[in-house]
Amino acid sequence: MIAKLVSTEGTYLEASIEIDGCKYCVMDELTLDVESSPKVGEAFEFEFLNMIDEGESWESIFQGNPEKKKCLEQIRGWKYRAFGEVISINPVKIDCGVLIEEEVIHTHDSKVIGEYVAFTITRLGGYAI
């Protein structure tokens, strides 16, 4: 996907990126290499790489999205609540609109496909491709 670097506080600190007109706060792993890193205002290929809260219960994940949303809602900083739909198993993939997340739950039960879920991303991050 294409993102634009809006601002950064420095490597491994908060950065703001824009994707399809929406701003997201991410951990800045974009400016690790000064020569190849995107500059503020520049568009670049971006891929999410997130840390998921592994302490959430199955029940809270499967009961957390009764409105059937597909989006990310910022809690604070780079911490987000993700809402999405399970689109496949082996591996389980969840479509959250702007991103498809894996590794949230593990199951081989195809009955979860089509279920709407919610989970917490403790660190929204990513890198320039």
Coordinates of C-alpha atoms in Angstrom, one line a residue:
M1 CA 0.0 0.0 0.0
I2 CA 1.0 3.6 -0.4
A3 CA 1.6 5.8 2.7
K4 CA 2.8 9.3 3.1
L5 CA 5.1 10.3 6.0
V6 CA 3.5 13.3 7.7
S7 CA 5.9 13.7 10.7
T8 CA 8.3 11.8 12.9
E9 CA 9.7 12.4 16.4
G10 CA 12.7 10.1 15.4
T11 CA 13.6 6.5 14.9
Y12 CA 11.7 4.1 17.3
L13 CA 9.5 7.0 18.4
E14 CA 6.1 8.1 17.2
A15 CA 5.6 8.9 13.5
S16 CA 2.5 10.0 11.7
I17 CA 1.6 8.5 8.3
E18 CA -1.3 9.0 6.0
I19 CA -3.0 6.2 4.1
D20 CA -6.0 6.9 1.8
G21 CA -6.6 10.2 3.6
C22 CA -6.5 8.8 7.1
K23 CA -3.7 9.5 9.6
Y24 CA -2.2 6.8 11.8
C25 CA 0.3 7.0 14.6
V26 CA 3.0 4.3 14.2
M27 CA 6.3 3.4 15.7
D28 CA 8.9 4.9 13.5
E29 CA 10.9 2.1 12.0
L30 CA 10.8 4.0 8.7
T31 CA 13.8 6.2 9.3
L32 CA 16.3 3.5 10.3
D33 CA 18.4 4.0 7.2
V34 CA 18.9 7.7 6.5
E35 CA 19.8 7.1 2.9
S36 CA 16.7 5.1 1.9
S37 CA 14.2 6.3 4.4
P38 CA 11.2 8.4 3.3
K39 CA 11.2 12.1 3.9
V40 CA 8.4 14.1 5.4
G41 CA 5.7 14.7 2.7
E42 CA 7.0 11.8 0.6
A43 CA 4.9 8.8 -0.5
F44 CA 6.3 5.3 -0.2
E45 CA 5.3 1.6 -0.3
F46 CA 4.4 0.6 3.3
E47 CA 3.6 -2.6 5.0
F48 CA 2.2 -3.0 8.6
L49 CA 4.1 -4.9 11.2
N50 CA 2.2 -4.8 14.5
M51 CA 2.3 -6.1 18.1
I52 CA -0.9 -7.6 19.2
D53 CA -2.2 -7.8 22.8
E54 CA -1.9 -11.6 23.4
G55 CA -3.7 -11.4 26.7
E56 CA -7.2 -10.9 25.3
S57 CA -9.7 -13.7 25.8
W58 CA -11.4 -15.5 22.9
E59 CA -14.8 -14.2 24.3
S60 CA -13.7 -10.5 24.2
I61 CA -12.3 -10.9 20.7
F62 CA -15.5 -12.5 19.4
Q63 CA -17.9 -10.3 21.3
G64 CA -16.1 -7.0 20.7
N65 CA -17.5 -6.0 17.3
P66 CA -21.3 -6.3 17.3
E67 CA -21.5 -3.3 14.9
K68 CA -19.5 -5.3 12.3
K69 CA -16.9 -2.5 11.7
K70 CA -13.7 -2.8 9.7
C71 CA -11.4 -0.1 10.9
L72 CA -8.7 0.9 13.4
E73 CA -9.6 3.3 16.3
Q74 CA -6.8 5.0 18.1
I75 CA -6.7 4.5 21.9
R76 CA -3.5 6.6 22.4
G77 CA -0.2 6.9 20.7
W78 CA 0.4 3.9 18.5
K79 CA -2.1 1.7 20.5
Y80 CA -5.3 0.9 18.5
R81 CA -8.5 -1.1 18.8
A82 CA -8.8 -3.1 15.6
F83 CA -12.2 -4.1 14.3
G84 CA -12.6 -6.6 11.4
E85 CA -13.9 -9.7 9.8
V86 CA -12.3 -13.2 9.8
I87 CA -11.7 -13.9 6.1
S88 CA -9.7 -17.2 6.2
I89 CA -8.1 -19.8 8.4
N90 CA -4.8 -21.6 8.1
P91 CA -3.6 -19.0 8.8
V92 CA -6.5 -17.0 10.4
K93 CA -6.6 -13.6 8.6
I94 CA -8.7 -10.7 9.8
D95 CA -9.7 -7.9 7.3
C96 CA -9.6 -4.6 9.3
G97 CA -10.1 -2.4 6.3
V98 CA -6.7 -0.7 6.0
L99 CA -4.9 -3.9 7.0
I100 CA -5.2 -7.6 7.1
E101 CA -3.9 -9.0 10.4
E102 CA -2.7 -12.5 11.1
E103 CA -1.7 -14.1 14.4
V104 CA -4.6 -12.8 16.4
I105 CA -6.2 -16.1 17.0
H106 CA -5.4 -19.7 16.0
T107 CA -8.1 -22.1 14.9
H108 CA -8.8 -24.7 12.2
D109 CA -12.6 -24.3 12.6
S110 CA -14.0 -22.8 9.4
K111 CA -17.1 -21.7 11.3
V112 CA -15.2 -18.5 12.4
I113 CA -15.0 -17.3 8.8
G114 CA -17.3 -14.4 8.4
E115 CA -17.3 -13.6 12.1
Y116 CA -16.6 -10.0 13.2
V117 CA -14.0 -9.5 15.9
A118 CA -12.2 -6.8 17.8
F119 CA -8.7 -6.9 19.3
T120 CA -6.0 -4.5 20.6
I121 CA -2.9 -3.6 18.7
T122 CA -0.4 -2.5 21.4
R123 CA 2.0 -1.1 18.8
L124 CA 0.9 -0.1 15.3
G125 CA 4.1 -0.2 13.2
G126 CA 5.4 -0.9 9.8
Y127 CA 8.2 -0.4 7.4
A128 CA 8.9 1.1 4.0
I129 CA 9.3 -1.5 1.2

